[in-house]
XYZ file of C-alpha atoms in Angstrom:
542
model
C 46.375 70.207 -37.371
C 42.351 69.848 -38.148
C 41.795 72.274 -41.868
C 38.615 72.609 -43.231
C 39.295 73.552 -46.628
C 36.192 72.779 -48.115
C 34.034 73.482 -45.546
C 35.182 77.469 -46.421
C 35.524 77.138 -49.835
C 31.894 74.864 -50.262
C 29.554 77.984 -51.585
C 32.412 78.547 -53.956
C 32.709 74.693 -55.131
C 28.759 74.536 -55.128
C 28.454 77.572 -57.394
C 31.172 75.880 -60.157
C 29.464 72.233 -60.113
C 26.164 74.223 -60.693
C 27.569 75.895 -63.142
C 28.985 73.426 -65.043
C 25.724 71.472 -64.581
C 23.861 73.579 -66.031
C 25.843 74.295 -68.924
C 25.740 70.934 -69.922
C 22.361 70.737 -69.630
C 21.529 73.947 -71.513
C 23.482 72.442 -74.522
C 21.265 69.714 -74.372
C 18.022 71.020 -74.223
C 19.001 74.186 -75.532
C 17.385 76.118 -72.735
C 17.860 77.744 -69.399
C 20.899 80.043 -70.427
C 19.493 82.732 -67.770
C 20.664 79.811 -65.365
C 24.123 79.430 -66.695
C 24.212 83.141 -66.829
C 23.089 83.709 -63.241
C 26.002 80.324 -61.831
C 28.964 82.066 -64.833
C 28.513 85.021 -62.681
C 28.701 84.034 -59.242
C 31.413 82.022 -60.000
C 33.672 84.423 -61.577
C 33.031 86.479 -58.332
C 34.269 83.662 -56.300
C 37.282 83.020 -58.049
C 37.836 87.125 -57.845
C 37.624 86.727 -54.507
C 39.567 83.795 -53.989
C 42.668 85.895 -55.918
C 42.309 89.168 -54.611
C 44.485 90.972 -52.529
C 42.659 93.519 -50.440
C 40.161 91.413 -48.635
C 41.463 88.775 -46.373
C 37.959 87.711 -45.336
C 37.065 87.173 -49.122
C 40.751 85.509 -49.903
C 39.519 82.517 -47.167
C 35.214 82.910 -47.759
C 35.016 83.791 -51.460
C 31.524 84.658 -51.792
C 30.263 83.912 -48.285
C 32.945 86.736 -47.125
C 29.654 89.523 -49.655
C 27.418 88.379 -46.374
C 29.443 90.523 -43.909
C 30.561 93.371 -46.174
C 26.759 94.126 -46.965
C 25.965 94.264 -43.510
C 28.707 96.267 -42.842
C 27.567 98.673 -45.273
C 23.901 99.242 -43.533
C 25.369 98.861 -40.333
C 24.206 102.759 -39.045
C 20.689 101.674 -40.391
C 20.148 97.990 -38.450
C 22.681 98.232 -35.437
C 20.518 99.004 -33.387
C 18.375 95.947 -34.068
C 21.330 93.448 -35.028
C 24.157 94.215 -32.910
C 21.912 95.134 -29.519
C 23.135 91.743 -27.507
C 26.826 92.029 -29.367
C 29.053 92.743 -26.546
C 31.896 93.126 -29.275
C 29.182 95.962 -30.476
C 29.779 98.630 -27.952
C 30.362 102.112 -28.973
C 33.772 102.117 -27.662
C 34.935 99.001 -29.033
C 33.318 100.254 -32.609
C 34.787 103.607 -32.881
C 38.355 102.018 -31.826
C 38.369 99.246 -35.066
C 36.774 102.536 -37.429
C 39.635 104.476 -36.408
C 42.275 102.014 -37.499
C 40.125 100.943 -40.519
C 39.795 104.650 -42.182
C 43.298 105.697 -41.359
C 45.180 102.165 -42.512
C 42.453 102.496 -45.358
C 43.766 105.735 -46.407
C 39.926 106.896 -45.720
C 38.836 110.637 -44.705
C 38.027 110.347 -40.721
C 35.823 112.464 -40.444
C 32.435 111.961 -38.551
C 29.823 114.270 -39.099
C 26.843 115.617 -36.461
C 29.721 115.966 -33.661
C 30.500 113.456 -30.692
C 28.701 110.166 -30.092
C 30.147 110.537 -26.644
C 28.305 111.895 -23.858
C 30.320 114.544 -22.199
C 28.568 114.700 -19.281
C 29.043 110.986 -18.101
C 32.028 110.515 -15.408
C 34.996 110.156 -16.655
C 34.944 111.787 -20.133
C 38.126 113.457 -20.638
C 39.655 116.353 -23.073
C 42.236 117.827 -24.244
C 42.411 121.618 -23.601
C 42.964 123.573 -26.528
C 45.055 127.583 -27.025
C 44.145 129.909 -28.298
C 47.223 130.206 -30.474
C 47.713 127.073 -32.266
C 51.211 126.110 -33.325
C 51.995 125.056 -36.702
C 53.609 121.979 -37.080
C 56.036 121.255 -39.762
C 57.043 117.572 -39.755
C 54.758 114.763 -37.559
C 57.536 112.384 -37.069
C 57.850 112.519 -33.508
C 60.484 111.089 -31.918
C 62.583 110.554 -28.768
C 65.631 109.277 -28.103
C 66.537 105.957 -25.394
C 69.737 105.143 -24.006
C 71.445 108.581 -24.521
C 74.825 108.265 -23.862
C 75.113 104.863 -24.230
C 77.319 103.169 -27.681
C 74.412 103.180 -29.553
C 71.169 104.851 -27.745
C 67.995 104.849 -30.345
C 65.635 107.218 -32.207
C 62.114 105.725 -31.305
C 58.759 106.821 -33.036
C 56.484 107.881 -29.838
C 54.175 105.241 -31.246
C 55.069 101.369 -31.683
C 53.990 97.914 -32.113
C 53.061 96.402 -29.140
C 54.817 92.768 -27.669
C 53.407 90.273 -29.938
C 55.022 86.720 -30.615
C 55.292 84.700 -34.115
C 53.099 81.792 -32.718
C 50.499 84.067 -31.765
C 50.275 85.561 -34.864
C 50.553 84.314 -38.282
C 54.086 84.012 -40.421
C 51.904 87.179 -42.862
C 51.057 88.770 -39.987
C 54.573 88.849 -38.746
C 56.078 89.927 -42.145
C 53.183 93.043 -42.555
C 53.750 94.098 -39.572
C 57.636 94.224 -39.628
C 57.357 95.570 -43.090
C 55.069 98.367 -41.983
C 57.444 99.200 -39.104
C 59.865 99.717 -42.061
C 58.552 101.680 -44.123
C 57.074 103.833 -40.961
C 60.287 104.075 -39.216
C 58.779 103.082 -36.265
C 59.634 100.025 -34.043
C 58.165 96.663 -33.608
C 58.594 94.745 -30.507
C 59.162 90.890 -31.005
C 57.122 89.793 -27.868
C 58.842 86.703 -25.819
C 58.518 83.881 -28.654
C 62.059 85.995 -29.839
C 63.151 86.734 -33.206
C 61.708 84.356 -36.169
C 63.118 84.431 -39.430
C 60.220 86.437 -40.367
C 60.896 89.587 -37.881
C 64.176 89.670 -40.585
C 64.799 91.191 -43.590
C 63.369 88.958 -46.350
C 64.906 90.463 -49.470
C 67.323 93.228 -50.122
C 64.524 94.678 -51.238
C 62.615 93.981 -48.407
C 64.844 95.140 -45.840
C 63.625 94.706 -42.259
C 62.241 96.926 -39.517
C 63.360 98.205 -36.488
C 62.990 95.809 -33.637
C 62.754 95.926 -29.774
C 63.883 92.132 -28.978
C 61.826 91.135 -25.719
C 63.398 88.245 -23.732
C 60.927 86.342 -21.343
C 61.473 83.784 -18.339
C 61.502 81.273 -20.666
C 64.715 83.016 -22.522
C 63.611 82.028 -25.922
C 66.463 82.989 -28.657
C 69.589 82.700 -25.693
C 68.721 79.910 -23.539
C 70.536 76.754 -23.032
C 68.912 73.664 -23.672
C 68.102 73.385 -19.871
C 66.104 76.674 -20.172
C 68.349 79.042 -18.531
C 70.390 82.475 -20.155
C 72.898 81.355 -22.561
C 75.475 84.905 -22.774
C 76.562 83.104 -25.846
C 73.197 82.398 -28.172
C 72.216 85.941 -26.653
C 74.916 87.634 -28.523
C 73.913 85.809 -31.582
C 70.756 88.115 -31.538
C 71.601 91.049 -29.542
C 74.221 92.340 -32.163
C 71.813 92.033 -35.677
C 71.734 95.346 -36.760
C 67.749 95.158 -37.040
C 67.794 94.758 -33.026
C 67.600 98.209 -31.515
C 66.674 97.669 -27.929
C 66.601 95.398 -25.217
C 63.367 94.382 -22.744
C 63.254 91.980 -20.252
C 59.964 90.955 -19.424
C 58.880 90.542 -16.074
C 55.461 90.466 -16.968
C 52.560 91.512 -19.487
C 49.343 93.551 -17.983
C 47.011 90.490 -19.461
C 48.558 87.723 -17.408
C 50.845 89.512 -14.419
C 52.461 87.102 -12.611
C 51.138 83.925 -15.402
C 53.660 81.941 -16.824
C 52.876 79.906 -20.063
C 52.933 76.923 -21.913
C 52.808 75.894 -25.590
C 52.101 72.303 -26.247
C 54.541 69.977 -28.094
C 51.445 69.400 -30.783
C 52.155 73.505 -31.668
C 55.610 73.518 -31.205
C 56.296 73.675 -35.443
C 59.723 73.507 -37.020
C 60.006 77.319 -37.336
C 58.383 77.736 -33.834
C 61.032 75.551 -32.711
C 63.827 77.243 -35.127
C 62.810 81.186 -33.342
C 62.466 80.076 -30.209
C 64.951 77.734 -29.252
C 63.545 74.244 -27.730
C 63.000 71.188 -29.373
C 60.212 70.250 -31.852
C 57.362 68.641 -30.755
C 57.810 69.215 -26.888
C 56.055 71.270 -24.415
C 57.674 74.563 -24.334
C 57.531 76.066 -20.892
C 57.537 79.949 -19.682
C 57.843 80.012 -15.971
C 56.446 82.500 -13.820
C 59.711 83.939 -12.825
C 63.443 84.686 -13.792
C 66.399 81.866 -13.161
C 68.980 84.576 -14.174
C 67.959 86.775 -11.251
C 66.213 86.794 -7.898
C 66.637 90.165 -6.226
C 65.943 93.959 -7.933
C 69.868 94.170 -7.661
C 70.269 91.194 -9.043
C 67.940 92.356 -12.272
C 70.037 95.439 -12.764
C 73.256 93.501 -12.622
C 71.311 91.702 -15.430
C 70.323 94.548 -17.588
C 74.244 95.554 -17.542
C 75.492 92.656 -18.652
C 72.794 92.210 -21.506
C 74.083 95.880 -22.247
C 77.335 95.313 -22.626
C 76.376 92.128 -24.401
C 75.075 93.502 -27.167
C 77.554 96.550 -27.557
C 75.760 99.081 -26.146
C 71.824 99.010 -27.333
C 69.318 100.628 -24.652
C 68.064 97.457 -22.266
C 65.321 97.762 -20.312
C 62.146 95.741 -18.857
C 58.875 95.705 -19.429
C 56.394 94.945 -16.070
C 52.859 95.078 -15.221
C 52.607 96.572 -11.333
C 51.538 94.357 -9.058
C 53.151 94.931 -5.311
C 53.958 98.438 -5.126
C 57.387 97.721 -2.834
C 58.780 95.529 -5.451
C 59.299 98.199 -8.106
C 59.845 100.571 -5.510
C 63.046 97.870 -4.283
C 64.047 97.694 -7.948
C 64.095 101.600 -7.459
C 66.297 101.538 -4.272
C 68.455 99.410 -6.064
C 69.224 101.994 -9.011
C 70.266 104.218 -5.938
C 72.539 101.901 -4.405
C 74.164 100.906 -7.358
C 73.921 103.522 -9.703
C 72.833 101.049 -12.633
C 69.644 102.150 -13.645
C 67.815 100.621 -17.159
C 67.092 102.738 -20.262
C 63.979 102.438 -20.351
C 60.436 101.017 -18.485
C 57.424 99.812 -20.742
C 54.524 100.247 -17.918
C 51.998 97.069 -19.489
C 48.637 98.334 -17.907
C 46.291 95.870 -16.774
C 43.528 96.460 -20.036
C 46.016 94.846 -21.999
C 44.673 92.231 -24.161
C 46.193 88.362 -25.314
C 44.592 85.160 -26.201
C 46.073 82.912 -23.454
C 45.366 84.515 -19.899
C 42.961 83.438 -17.677
C 39.196 85.166 -17.072
C 39.927 86.051 -13.359
C 43.877 87.235 -14.182
C 42.522 89.325 -17.233
C 39.703 90.764 -15.364
C 40.671 91.116 -12.034
C 44.996 91.075 -11.849
C 47.286 94.202 -11.911
C 47.546 97.547 -11.743
C 45.579 99.625 -14.494
C 47.566 101.851 -17.050
C 46.917 105.241 -15.430
C 47.631 104.210 -12.020
C 51.019 102.015 -12.854
C 52.464 104.130 -14.921
C 51.887 107.361 -12.762
C 53.521 105.248 -10.277
C 56.353 104.218 -12.231
C 56.763 108.105 -13.556
C 56.392 109.524 -9.868
C 59.173 106.700 -8.669
C 61.802 108.078 -11.109
C 61.043 111.276 -10.412
C 61.608 110.959 -6.852
C 64.695 109.274 -7.252
C 66.469 111.790 -9.580
C 66.721 109.566 -12.321
C 63.573 110.626 -14.645
C 65.997 112.232 -16.524
C 67.636 109.372 -17.707
C 65.241 106.676 -17.892
C 62.355 106.546 -20.590
C 58.945 105.424 -20.442
C 57.179 103.355 -22.897
C 53.833 102.568 -21.759
C 50.926 100.227 -23.588
C 47.372 98.560 -22.484
C 43.812 99.424 -25.668
C 45.696 102.997 -26.985
C 44.250 103.441 -30.428
C 43.751 106.847 -31.045
C 46.185 110.018 -31.488
C 43.597 111.339 -28.426
C 44.954 107.863 -25.963
C 48.324 108.825 -27.125
C 47.986 112.561 -26.249
C 46.348 111.417 -22.718
C 49.592 108.591 -22.006
C 51.893 110.773 -22.609
C 50.373 113.020 -20.323
C 50.073 111.804 -17.330
C 54.495 110.539 -17.680
C 55.628 108.214 -20.735
C 57.957 109.266 -22.904
C 55.793 106.582 -26.029
C 53.298 104.366 -26.256
C 53.300 101.041 -27.813
C 49.481 98.985 -29.472
C 48.745 95.353 -30.594
C 45.153 95.319 -30.581
C 45.677 98.628 -33.250
C 48.123 97.627 -35.197
C 46.051 93.884 -35.612
C 42.763 95.857 -36.430
C 44.808 97.573 -39.316
C 45.815 93.981 -40.302
C 42.618 93.160 -40.500
C 41.982 91.471 -37.575
C 37.941 91.757 -37.109
C 37.706 90.465 -32.805
C 36.115 87.313 -34.466
C 37.821 85.478 -30.850
C 38.611 82.562 -32.509
C 42.534 83.087 -31.580
C 42.386 80.677 -29.894
C 41.403 78.258 -32.372
C 43.719 78.512 -35.482
C 40.274 79.302 -37.573
C 40.946 83.058 -37.623
C 39.561 84.407 -40.212
C 41.822 86.660 -41.757
C 45.050 85.264 -41.137
C 46.292 87.126 -38.470
C 46.097 85.231 -35.478
C 46.526 81.085 -37.324
C 49.579 78.868 -38.247
C 47.235 77.266 -41.099
C 49.369 78.248 -43.940
C 45.786 78.350 -46.113
C 44.112 80.394 -43.739
C 46.907 83.155 -43.202
C 47.456 82.985 -47.118
C 44.238 85.345 -47.125
C 46.390 88.214 -45.248
C 48.761 89.732 -48.390
C 51.356 90.932 -46.920
C 52.730 94.591 -48.934
C 49.040 95.595 -48.904
C 48.587 94.742 -45.780
C 51.989 96.265 -44.708
C 50.595 98.862 -46.383
C 47.944 99.613 -44.051
C 50.183 99.184 -40.877
C 52.266 102.038 -42.380
C 49.319 103.940 -43.296
C 47.397 103.625 -39.963
C 50.822 104.670 -37.864
C 51.520 107.532 -39.916
C 47.637 109.058 -40.005
C 47.688 109.398 -36.192
C 50.920 110.521 -35.648
C 49.419 113.358 -38.125
C 45.817 113.685 -35.794
C 48.646 113.559 -32.633
C 50.969 116.630 -34.731
C 46.711 118.382 -34.976
C 45.937 117.818 -31.539
C 49.310 119.098 -29.425
C 49.141 121.811 -32.183
C 45.422 123.016 -30.879
C 47.145 123.208 -27.605
C 49.435 124.946 -28.561
C 52.850 123.169 -28.060
C 55.220 121.727 -30.599
C 56.146 118.728 -29.766
C 54.306 115.285 -27.777
C 56.343 115.772 -24.693
C 55.402 118.797 -23.805
C 52.311 117.373 -22.920
C 51.932 117.744 -18.858
C 48.508 116.325 -16.288
C 47.259 119.940 -16.559
C 46.821 120.138 -20.147
C 44.029 116.946 -19.639
C 40.414 117.496 -18.070
C 38.340 114.849 -16.364
C 34.967 114.876 -15.529
C 34.088 113.419 -12.174
C 30.386 114.764 -11.666
C 27.460 115.680 -14.193
C 28.220 119.082 -12.749
C 31.965 119.213 -11.849
C 34.726 118.610 -14.138
C 38.754 118.528 -12.595
C 41.877 119.147 -13.974
C 43.815 115.648 -14.143
C 47.197 117.310 -12.511
C 44.573 118.341 -9.462
C 43.247 114.603 -9.484
C 46.525 112.432 -9.610
C 49.528 112.676 -6.965
C 53.176 114.022 -8.537
C 56.140 114.308 -6.889
C 59.117 116.340 -6.945
C 62.535 115.380 -8.273
C 64.569 114.232 -5.166
C 61.661 114.057 -2.895
C 61.935 110.399 -2.225
C 65.533 110.688 -1.777
C 64.898 113.809 0.981
C 63.918 111.823 4.858
C 62.309 115.222 5.789
C 59.695 115.223 3.134
C 58.200 111.874 4.429
C 55.211 113.260 5.732
C 54.623 114.847 2.309
C 54.360 112.250 0.001
C 51.354 110.428 -1.177
C 49.466 107.761 1.104
C 50.672 104.671 -1.643
C 54.830 106.263 -0.709
C 54.445 106.287 3.024
C 52.286 102.829 3.227
C 55.510 100.746 0.658
C 58.501 103.201 -0.081
C 60.111 101.984 4.040
C 59.116 98.361 3.159
C 60.982 98.376 0.036
C 64.292 96.204 -0.290
C 67.004 96.817 -2.938
C 68.734 93.445 -2.102
C 65.257 91.254 -2.075
C 61.139 92.140 -3.812
C 60.163 90.500 -0.254
C 59.196 93.502 2.140
C 60.582 94.100 5.269
C 58.733 92.329 8.017
C-alpha cells in the first residue's frame, strides 16, 4: 500500500532543514540570528504538533494543519465567501458537526441570536412543551431488550451504529469501544465481525458492550466454503462482551447490494476477524444462504438465540418490498417465534461503499420504514415483545426524540460518533488517506487518532446528548423517552399550516391486522400488500 509520509511531513522537514542551515550560516557570519529564531519557533511548533494528542489533523499534518484551524476560527465572518460553493457547507451538515464537536469536547453548546432555521419552511418540525415541566434526576435512559430470555440486555436509548473494522481503523474501533464502555452504551460491530480491537485490551481497559452483527458473509462464524458454522458462532456469541446478536438482512445505504473487499486489502488482522484467507477476495453476497423464507429466518433466529445462551437476537433491515416484511410478520404469527428486536435502517444512512444510484434512489427513508414496522408489530399484537431500533442520520437529542416518537425504542448513530472521533467529512474514506485516522488502515495515519483522548470524546458526546434529551422530554412534561408519541411532534406542511405528526402518519390499533373485519379500515399500504404476503416465501402471492 502506498504511503505518503514524506508529503505530509514535508513542511516540517523543510522548516527543520532551514533552521539547521540558518544556524550554521549565523554561526559562520555572526548575523541573521532573527532568521534562526523564526525557524526555531516554527520547528518547535511542528514538533509539538507531531507529538500532541488532542488534534488528529496536527499529528498528521504538523504546521500545515494550522491553516485549517485558522480558517475555522474566522469562519463566521468569511463563510459566505469561502464556503459558498461547498456542498458540505450546508447549514444542516455544518450544524450537525458543530453539535457533536461541542458536546464531545465539553464545550458550552449554547447559541446566541435564536434559531438559525426557517420556522416557516415546509417540513420544519418541533416538539410541544408543557406548562408543567417535570424534574428528571437521571438521564441514563434505558430499555430492556429480550425480557424473559436467559440473558436480557438493558440498552441505552442511544448507541453506536454498525461500522466494521476494516472500514474503520484499529484506533477508531478501540476508541469507540472504550467510549462505549465509559458511557455504558452499546457498540455495533458491523458485519466485519468482532476484531481484537473490539475486545478488552487489558484488565485496566475493559471492553464495551457489543452487538455482534452477522451479515450474509457470516464473518466470524463461517466455514471455509462461506456458509454458517454453528461451532464458530458459539465461540464469539458466548463472549461476555457480546450482549445481543443482529442478523443483517440489508443496510439503508445500499439495500439489496452485496460487497467485496479486494484480496489486496484483506490483511492478516482483517482475515483473523472475519475468518477468511489472507489476500483473497472477501465476498459478502446480497442474500443469506442459511435461510430463504420468512419462516426460515425466524428458525435461524431461534437457532442463534439458543446457541448464544439466550442472548437477545434479532435482525436489521432497510425496508424495500412491503410484502417481504409482512411475510416475516405473518411467519411470527404462524410459528410463535419472534425476534427480540428489529433495527430499521433508513435509506439516508451512509457508507463509503455504496454506488451513487443506491445511495440516492434505493430503499425506504427512515420515517416511512419505521412507521410501517411499528404499525405491523402493533397490528399483530407483538409490539410489546419486539423492540425496535432505528438508524439514519441521527445526531442530536431532537433527532432521537423525533425517532422515538415515531415508534422506535432506541436509536443508533454512525456519523455522530465518527464526528466525536474527529471526522471532518473530508470524503476520503475510500482512499485510505483519511486525514484524521478514522477510516484508514495506514498505521502512520491512524497514529494521529489517540485512543484515550477520543474515547473520552465519544463518551462525552453520548453523555451530553442524553442530558439534552432529558431537557427536551422534561420540557414536554414527560419522565422517560419511551413516553414520547407522535402527538408530541408538530410539522409545518405549508407556510400557513401546521399539523401534528399523529394526524399526518397512519397508526394502527393493537391486533388490527389479525381481525378481517377491520380490513377496509386499514391504510392503503396494508390493504394492498398484506393479503399477498406469505410466511413460507419472500415472494408474493401472484
